[in-house]
């Protein structure tokens, strides 16, 4: 049989092109389950539930440990593998294995942006409850949240300059998207520092050791803000400084916070492929035009939909005890979130694929419409 190397190459490229958009896939071979998390769509709660499923029994100490903002991100500590240890070919085979149940949860695009603004952008200093700041990694995460918002404010201020707009209109637009691609550093940092953690396969866990690892990784990640190694990024940083880009650390968000309107305009001016994962279109993150899912749950019907998933995989009865508990609620602050028809229209245009794919109403920013 003659091998068509061109076809093989194109097939491999096609798989990689689409599977690469899957930033994170959690895999439970025991239940033949694949879950693709969407940030700001109950992903912390769902990761916690999968960890509890993997353990196979109720563990009060584990339950207490997981009732935090960060612990569920460390899925490999509890024996749940993800796609970062798989090649594209293996991931492709899993997604096209009919024995595996493939699911994700989505959220109304308007509410997802509201949640992100309330959680990290409009009030970054309130990112964590005061009661949680006794742990070092909470302090580092809070610091990163403020810095994250300061970066966005610096970009907003800078691009409001007519001179800068004129300057960059004469430069290849791909350069202008570089910084936007770097704003969301959480996944990059996770890959860089946290992949070093050993995969914990035993049923015995030292929670103090895990907390220490988390603290050390965040200390490394969020206290070193060096210039990037990439030449293009270094050049772009130099251009920005030359043209009067703000010193990020000097931006006072308490005196001059990011307004909801500024945030929405900032998001809607970005190329979707360069967006941070917390507001990137869900269809893009799910490789919607390439992967066929067995079930798409909606955050608005979370309890009903997750029970359907558990029923499909014959999950043990104890897991249903954890379904109703809220985790990492990000709608603590509703201040400053005011939709106008103009802002809503911008969001609808930018996220039209999400609205159409998942059945959300264009007028649902008016809270009495779903």
PDB file of C-alpha atoms in Angstrom, residues 79-287:
ATOM      1  CA  UNK A  79      -4.450  11.404  39.664  1.00  0.00           C
ATOM      2  CA  UNK A  80      -6.482  13.204  36.985  1.00  0.00           C
ATOM      3  CA  UNK A  81      -4.447  13.512  33.823  1.00  0.00           C
ATOM      4  CA  UNK A  82      -4.840  16.255  31.241  1.00  0.00           C
ATOM      5  CA  UNK A  83      -3.942  16.893  27.629  1.00  0.00           C
ATOM      6  CA  UNK A  84      -0.585  18.485  28.468  1.00  0.00           C
ATOM      7  CA  UNK A  85       0.864  15.003  28.835  1.00  0.00           C
ATOM      8  CA  UNK A  86      -0.592  13.766  25.557  1.00  0.00           C
ATOM      9  CA  UNK A  87       0.423  14.188  21.950  1.00  0.00           C
ATOM     10  CA  UNK A  88      -2.154  15.445  19.454  1.00  0.00           C
ATOM     11  CA  UNK A  89      -2.536  11.974  17.952  1.00  0.00           C
ATOM     12  CA  UNK A  90      -3.478  10.434  21.316  1.00  0.00           C
ATOM     13  CA  UNK A  91      -5.847  13.287  22.116  1.00  0.00           C
ATOM     14  CA  UNK A  92      -7.451  12.908  18.698  1.00  0.00           C
ATOM     15  CA  UNK A  93      -7.955   9.185  19.312  1.00  0.00           C
ATOM     16  CA  UNK A  94      -9.606   9.856  22.670  1.00  0.00           C
ATOM     17  CA  UNK A  95     -12.053  12.380  21.230  1.00  0.00           C
ATOM     18  CA  UNK A  96     -13.013   9.966  18.482  1.00  0.00           C
ATOM     19  CA  UNK A  97     -13.289   6.986  20.801  1.00  0.00           C
ATOM     20  CA  UNK A  98     -17.006   6.223  21.038  1.00  0.00           C
ATOM     21  CA  UNK A  99     -16.493   4.682  24.483  1.00  0.00           C
ATOM     22  CA  UNK A 100     -15.611   8.073  25.957  1.00  0.00           C
ATOM     23  CA  UNK A 101     -18.284  10.528  27.071  1.00  0.00           C
ATOM     24  CA  UNK A 102     -17.218  14.020  25.964  1.00  0.00           C
ATOM     25  CA  UNK A 103     -18.815  17.017  27.633  1.00  0.00           C
ATOM     26  CA  UNK A 104     -18.415  20.694  28.483  1.00  0.00           C
ATOM     27  CA  UNK A 105     -20.402  23.446  30.165  1.00  0.00           C
ATOM     28  CA  UNK A 106     -21.079  26.835  28.600  1.00  0.00           C
ATOM     29  CA  UNK A 107     -22.480  30.152  29.806  1.00  0.00           C
ATOM     30  CA  UNK A 108     -24.422  33.105  28.439  1.00  0.00           C
ATOM     31  CA  UNK A 109     -21.732  35.366  26.868  1.00  0.00           C
ATOM     32  CA  UNK A 110     -23.133  38.471  28.552  1.00  0.00           C
ATOM     33  CA  UNK A 111     -23.066  36.866  31.993  1.00  0.00           C
ATOM     34  CA  UNK A 112     -19.641  35.359  31.407  1.00  0.00           C
ATOM     35  CA  UNK A 113     -18.202  38.812  30.702  1.00  0.00           C
ATOM     36  CA  UNK A 114     -20.052  40.242  33.701  1.00  0.00           C
ATOM     37  CA  UNK A 115     -18.547  37.534  35.888  1.00  0.00           C
ATOM     38  CA  UNK A 116     -15.033  38.173  34.632  1.00  0.00           C
ATOM     39  CA  UNK A 117     -15.375  41.893  35.190  1.00  0.00           C
ATOM     40  CA  UNK A 118     -16.701  41.473  38.728  1.00  0.00           C
ATOM     41  CA  UNK A 119     -14.188  38.747  39.549  1.00  0.00           C
ATOM     42  CA  UNK A 120     -10.908  40.075  38.191  1.00  0.00           C
ATOM     43  CA  UNK A 121     -11.182  43.364  36.311  1.00  0.00           C
ATOM     44  CA  UNK A 122     -13.357  45.952  38.034  1.00  0.00           C
ATOM     45  CA  UNK A 123     -12.401  45.033  41.574  1.00  0.00           C
ATOM     46  CA  UNK A 124      -9.127  43.057  41.480  1.00  0.00           C
ATOM     47  CA  UNK A 125      -8.226  43.955  45.063  1.00  0.00           C
ATOM     48  CA  UNK A 126     -11.354  42.038  46.109  1.00  0.00           C
ATOM     49  CA  UNK A 127     -10.349  38.993  44.059  1.00  0.00           C
ATOM     50  CA  UNK A 128     -10.014  36.949  47.236  1.00  0.00           C
ATOM     51  CA  UNK A 129     -11.839  37.011  50.525  1.00  0.00           C
ATOM     52  CA  UNK A 130      -9.837  38.504  53.382  1.00  0.00           C
ATOM     53  CA  UNK A 131     -10.229  35.244  55.296  1.00  0.00           C
ATOM     54  CA  UNK A 132      -8.263  33.381  52.626  1.00  0.00           C
ATOM     55  CA  UNK A 133      -5.169  35.559  52.596  1.00  0.00           C
ATOM     56  CA  UNK A 134      -3.502  33.559  55.373  1.00  0.00           C
ATOM     57  CA  UNK A 135      -2.023  31.284  52.687  1.00  0.00           C
ATOM     58  CA  UNK A 136       0.912  32.552  50.649  1.00  0.00           C
ATOM     59  CA  UNK A 137      -0.526  31.405  47.347  1.00  0.00           C
ATOM     60  CA  UNK A 138      -3.666  33.469  47.922  1.00  0.00           C
ATOM     61  CA  UNK A 139      -1.513  36.546  48.380  1.00  0.00           C
ATOM     62  CA  UNK A 140       0.375  35.825  45.173  1.00  0.00           C
ATOM     63  CA  UNK A 141      -2.853  35.213  43.266  1.00  0.00           C
ATOM     64  CA  UNK A 142      -4.281  38.487  44.537  1.00  0.00           C
ATOM     65  CA  UNK A 143      -1.108  40.259  43.469  1.00  0.00           C
ATOM     66  CA  UNK A 144      -1.364  38.664  40.038  1.00  0.00           C
ATOM     67  CA  UNK A 145      -5.038  39.676  39.774  1.00  0.00           C
ATOM     68  CA  UNK A 146      -4.174  43.323  40.398  1.00  0.00           C
ATOM     69  CA  UNK A 147      -1.281  43.188  37.934  1.00  0.00           C
ATOM     70  CA  UNK A 148      -3.553  41.540  35.367  1.00  0.00           C
ATOM     71  CA  UNK A 149      -6.042  44.410  35.645  1.00  0.00           C
ATOM     72  CA  UNK A 150      -3.235  46.985  35.581  1.00  0.00           C
ATOM     73  CA  UNK A 151      -2.031  45.530  32.271  1.00  0.00           C
ATOM     74  CA  UNK A 152      -5.485  45.909  30.784  1.00  0.00           C
ATOM     75  CA  UNK A 153      -5.781  49.490  32.055  1.00  0.00           C
ATOM     76  CA  UNK A 154      -2.374  50.310  30.566  1.00  0.00           C
ATOM     77  CA  UNK A 155      -3.502  48.912  27.210  1.00  0.00           C
ATOM     78  CA  UNK A 156      -6.756  50.891  27.341  1.00  0.00           C
ATOM     79  CA  UNK A 157      -4.933  54.119  28.185  1.00  0.00           C
ATOM     80  CA  UNK A 158      -2.288  53.579  25.553  1.00  0.00           C
ATOM     81  CA  UNK A 159      -4.624  52.724  22.705  1.00  0.00           C
ATOM     82  CA  UNK A 160      -6.784  55.743  23.491  1.00  0.00           C
ATOM     83  CA  UNK A 161      -3.957  57.907  22.129  1.00  0.00           C
ATOM     84  CA  UNK A 162      -4.636  59.087  18.562  1.00  0.00           C
ATOM     85  CA  UNK A 163      -0.905  59.056  17.904  1.00  0.00           C
ATOM     86  CA  UNK A 164      -0.586  55.411  18.913  1.00  0.00           C
ATOM     87  CA  UNK A 165      -3.632  54.461  16.832  1.00  0.00           C
ATOM     88  CA  UNK A 166      -2.119  56.161  13.784  1.00  0.00           C
ATOM     89  CA  UNK A 167       1.283  54.585  14.394  1.00  0.00           C
ATOM     90  CA  UNK A 168      -0.030  51.060  14.660  1.00  0.00           C
ATOM     91  CA  UNK A 169      -2.386  51.399  11.743  1.00  0.00           C
ATOM     92  CA  UNK A 170       0.796  51.433   9.642  1.00  0.00           C
ATOM     93  CA  UNK A 171       2.218  48.267  11.206  1.00  0.00           C
ATOM     94  CA  UNK A 172       1.284  44.673  10.550  1.00  0.00           C
ATOM     95  CA  UNK A 173      -1.796  44.011  12.694  1.00  0.00           C
ATOM     96  CA  UNK A 174      -0.334  40.736  13.938  1.00  0.00           C
ATOM     97  CA  UNK A 175       2.259  42.694  15.927  1.00  0.00           C
ATOM     98  CA  UNK A 176      -0.510  44.657  17.576  1.00  0.00           C
ATOM     99  CA  UNK A 177      -2.061  41.395  18.776  1.00  0.00           C
ATOM    100  CA  UNK A 178       1.078  40.099  20.477  1.00  0.00           C
ATOM    101  CA  UNK A 179       0.558  41.803  23.797  1.00  0.00           C
ATOM    102  CA  UNK A 180      -3.110  40.833  23.917  1.00  0.00           C
ATOM    103  CA  UNK A 181      -1.977  37.249  23.502  1.00  0.00           C
ATOM    104  CA  UNK A 182       0.300  37.610  26.518  1.00  0.00           C
ATOM    105  CA  UNK A 183      -2.204  39.196  28.924  1.00  0.00           C
ATOM    106  CA  UNK A 184      -3.618  35.853  29.939  1.00  0.00           C
ATOM    107  CA  UNK A 185      -0.550  34.369  31.561  1.00  0.00           C
ATOM    108  CA  UNK A 186      -2.227  31.899  33.888  1.00  0.00           C
ATOM    109  CA  UNK A 187      -2.155  28.944  31.480  1.00  0.00           C
ATOM    110  CA  UNK A 188       1.386  29.703  30.316  1.00  0.00           C
ATOM    111  CA  UNK A 189       2.627  29.924  33.883  1.00  0.00           C
ATOM    112  CA  UNK A 190       0.793  26.754  34.827  1.00  0.00           C
ATOM    113  CA  UNK A 191       2.513  24.899  32.005  1.00  0.00           C
ATOM    114  CA  UNK A 192       5.912  26.337  32.897  1.00  0.00           C
ATOM    115  CA  UNK A 193       5.942  25.747  36.627  1.00  0.00           C
ATOM    116  CA  UNK A 194       3.234  23.316  37.566  1.00  0.00           C
ATOM    117  CA  UNK A 195       3.907  20.562  35.070  1.00  0.00           C
ATOM    118  CA  UNK A 196       6.885  19.742  37.268  1.00  0.00           C
ATOM    119  CA  UNK A 197       4.548  18.358  39.905  1.00  0.00           C
ATOM    120  CA  UNK A 198       4.538  14.551  40.023  1.00  0.00           C
ATOM    121  CA  UNK A 199       1.319  12.792  39.115  1.00  0.00           C
ATOM    122  CA  UNK A 200      -0.101  11.458  42.349  1.00  0.00           C
ATOM    123  CA  UNK A 201      -1.515   7.993  41.773  1.00  0.00           C
ATOM    124  CA  UNK A 202      -1.798   6.686  45.322  1.00  0.00           C
ATOM    125  CA  UNK A 203      -4.815   7.144  47.563  1.00  0.00           C
ATOM    126  CA  UNK A 204      -2.736   8.729  50.330  1.00  0.00           C
ATOM    127  CA  UNK A 205      -2.165  12.468  50.182  1.00  0.00           C
ATOM    128  CA  UNK A 206      -0.109  14.866  52.282  1.00  0.00           C
ATOM    129  CA  UNK A 207      -2.170  18.033  51.998  1.00  0.00           C
ATOM    130  CA  UNK A 208       0.457  20.186  53.691  1.00  0.00           C
ATOM    131  CA  UNK A 209       3.010  19.153  51.069  1.00  0.00           C
ATOM    132  CA  UNK A 210       0.561  19.966  48.278  1.00  0.00           C
ATOM    133  CA  UNK A 211      -0.132  23.398  49.789  1.00  0.00           C
ATOM    134  CA  UNK A 212       3.600  24.011  49.998  1.00  0.00           C
ATOM    135  CA  UNK A 213       4.041  23.122  46.323  1.00  0.00           C
ATOM    136  CA  UNK A 214       1.200  25.436  45.347  1.00  0.00           C
ATOM    137  CA  UNK A 215       2.688  28.274  47.365  1.00  0.00           C
ATOM    138  CA  UNK A 216       6.161  27.796  45.900  1.00  0.00           C
ATOM    139  CA  UNK A 217       4.871  27.646  42.326  1.00  0.00           C
ATOM    140  CA  UNK A 218       2.859  30.840  42.652  1.00  0.00           C
ATOM    141  CA  UNK A 219       5.736  32.623  44.324  1.00  0.00           C
ATOM    142  CA  UNK A 220       7.920  31.810  41.328  1.00  0.00           C
ATOM    143  CA  UNK A 221       5.228  32.644  38.823  1.00  0.00           C
ATOM    144  CA  UNK A 222       3.967  35.940  40.169  1.00  0.00           C
ATOM    145  CA  UNK A 223       7.038  37.614  41.620  1.00  0.00           C
ATOM    146  CA  UNK A 224       9.248  37.392  38.508  1.00  0.00           C
ATOM    147  CA  UNK A 225       8.049  39.735  35.770  1.00  0.00           C
ATOM    148  CA  UNK A 226      11.006  39.750  33.430  1.00  0.00           C
ATOM    149  CA  UNK A 227      10.942  40.730  29.783  1.00  0.00           C
ATOM    150  CA  UNK A 228       9.986  37.868  27.471  1.00  0.00           C
ATOM    151  CA  UNK A 229      12.743  35.950  25.694  1.00  0.00           C
ATOM    152  CA  UNK A 230      11.037  36.226  22.316  1.00  0.00           C
ATOM    153  CA  UNK A 231      12.689  38.914  20.190  1.00  0.00           C
ATOM    154  CA  UNK A 232       9.408  40.150  18.688  1.00  0.00           C
ATOM    155  CA  UNK A 233       7.905  40.611  22.136  1.00  0.00           C
ATOM    156  CA  UNK A 234      11.005  42.422  23.402  1.00  0.00           C
ATOM    157  CA  UNK A 235      10.869  44.724  20.383  1.00  0.00           C
ATOM    158  CA  UNK A 236       7.187  45.363  20.933  1.00  0.00           C
ATOM    159  CA  UNK A 237       7.828  46.213  24.606  1.00  0.00           C
ATOM    160  CA  UNK A 238      10.513  48.696  23.540  1.00  0.00           C
ATOM    161  CA  UNK A 239       8.195  50.349  21.016  1.00  0.00           C
ATOM    162  CA  UNK A 240       5.506  50.696  23.674  1.00  0.00           C
ATOM    163  CA  UNK A 241       7.871  52.289  26.185  1.00  0.00           C
ATOM    164  CA  UNK A 242       9.207  54.665  23.545  1.00  0.00           C
ATOM    165  CA  UNK A 243       5.682  55.797  22.681  1.00  0.00           C
ATOM    166  CA  UNK A 244       4.784  56.534  26.277  1.00  0.00           C
ATOM    167  CA  UNK A 245       3.296  53.261  27.512  1.00  0.00           C
ATOM    168  CA  UNK A 246       2.380  53.474  31.203  1.00  0.00           C
ATOM    169  CA  UNK A 247       4.568  51.953  33.882  1.00  0.00           C
ATOM    170  CA  UNK A 248       2.132  49.208  34.893  1.00  0.00           C
ATOM    171  CA  UNK A 249       3.028  49.132  38.589  1.00  0.00           C
ATOM    172  CA  UNK A 250       2.205  52.841  38.964  1.00  0.00           C
ATOM    173  CA  UNK A 251      -1.406  52.461  37.800  1.00  0.00           C
ATOM    174  CA  UNK A 252      -3.750  53.085  40.732  1.00  0.00           C
ATOM    175  CA  UNK A 253      -6.891  51.045  40.133  1.00  0.00           C
ATOM    176  CA  UNK A 254      -8.606  52.315  43.255  1.00  0.00           C
ATOM    177  CA  UNK A 255      -8.429  55.907  42.034  1.00  0.00           C
ATOM    178  CA  UNK A 256      -8.916  55.074  38.373  1.00  0.00           C
ATOM    179  CA  UNK A 257     -10.603  51.653  38.024  1.00  0.00           C
ATOM    180  CA  UNK A 258     -11.472  49.995  34.740  1.00  0.00           C
ATOM    181  CA  UNK A 259     -15.073  50.776  33.936  1.00  0.00           C
ATOM    182  CA  UNK A 260     -17.365  48.090  32.592  1.00  0.00           C
ATOM    183  CA  UNK A 261     -17.668  49.999  29.320  1.00  0.00           C
ATOM    184  CA  UNK A 262     -13.870  50.176  28.986  1.00  0.00           C
ATOM    185  CA  UNK A 263     -13.572  46.452  29.597  1.00  0.00           C
ATOM    186  CA  UNK A 264     -16.236  45.518  27.040  1.00  0.00           C
ATOM    187  CA  UNK A 265     -14.702  47.785  24.406  1.00  0.00           C
ATOM    188  CA  UNK A 266     -11.251  46.371  25.169  1.00  0.00           C
ATOM    189  CA  UNK A 267     -12.500  42.806  24.712  1.00  0.00           C
ATOM    190  CA  UNK A 268     -14.488  43.524  21.566  1.00  0.00           C
ATOM    191  CA  UNK A 269     -11.514  45.193  19.891  1.00  0.00           C
ATOM    192  CA  UNK A 270      -9.423  42.012  20.213  1.00  0.00           C
ATOM    193  CA  UNK A 271      -8.862  39.233  17.735  1.00  0.00           C
ATOM    194  CA  UNK A 272     -10.717  36.211  19.244  1.00  0.00           C
ATOM    195  CA  UNK A 273      -7.680  33.983  18.680  1.00  0.00           C
ATOM    196  CA  UNK A 274      -5.574  36.336  20.823  1.00  0.00           C
ATOM    197  CA  UNK A 275      -8.066  36.737  23.655  1.00  0.00           C
ATOM    198  CA  UNK A 276      -7.453  35.615  27.190  1.00  0.00           C
ATOM    199  CA  UNK A 277      -9.133  32.264  27.871  1.00  0.00           C
ATOM    200  CA  UNK A 278     -11.436  33.868  30.461  1.00  0.00           C
ATOM    201  CA  UNK A 279     -13.341  35.716  27.732  1.00  0.00           C
ATOM    202  CA  UNK A 280     -12.347  33.936  24.547  1.00  0.00           C
ATOM    203  CA  UNK A 281     -15.392  32.681  22.579  1.00  0.00           C
ATOM    204  CA  UNK A 282     -16.512  29.301  23.873  1.00  0.00           C
ATOM    205  CA  UNK A 283     -16.958  27.864  20.395  1.00  0.00           C
ATOM    206  CA  UNK A 284     -13.288  28.581  19.735  1.00  0.00           C
ATOM    207  CA  UNK A 285     -12.134  27.011  23.002  1.00  0.00           C
ATOM    208  CA  UNK A 286     -14.209  23.904  22.345  1.00  0.00           C
ATOM    209  CA  UNK A 287     -13.076  23.508  18.702  1.00  0.00           C
TER     210      UNK A 287
END
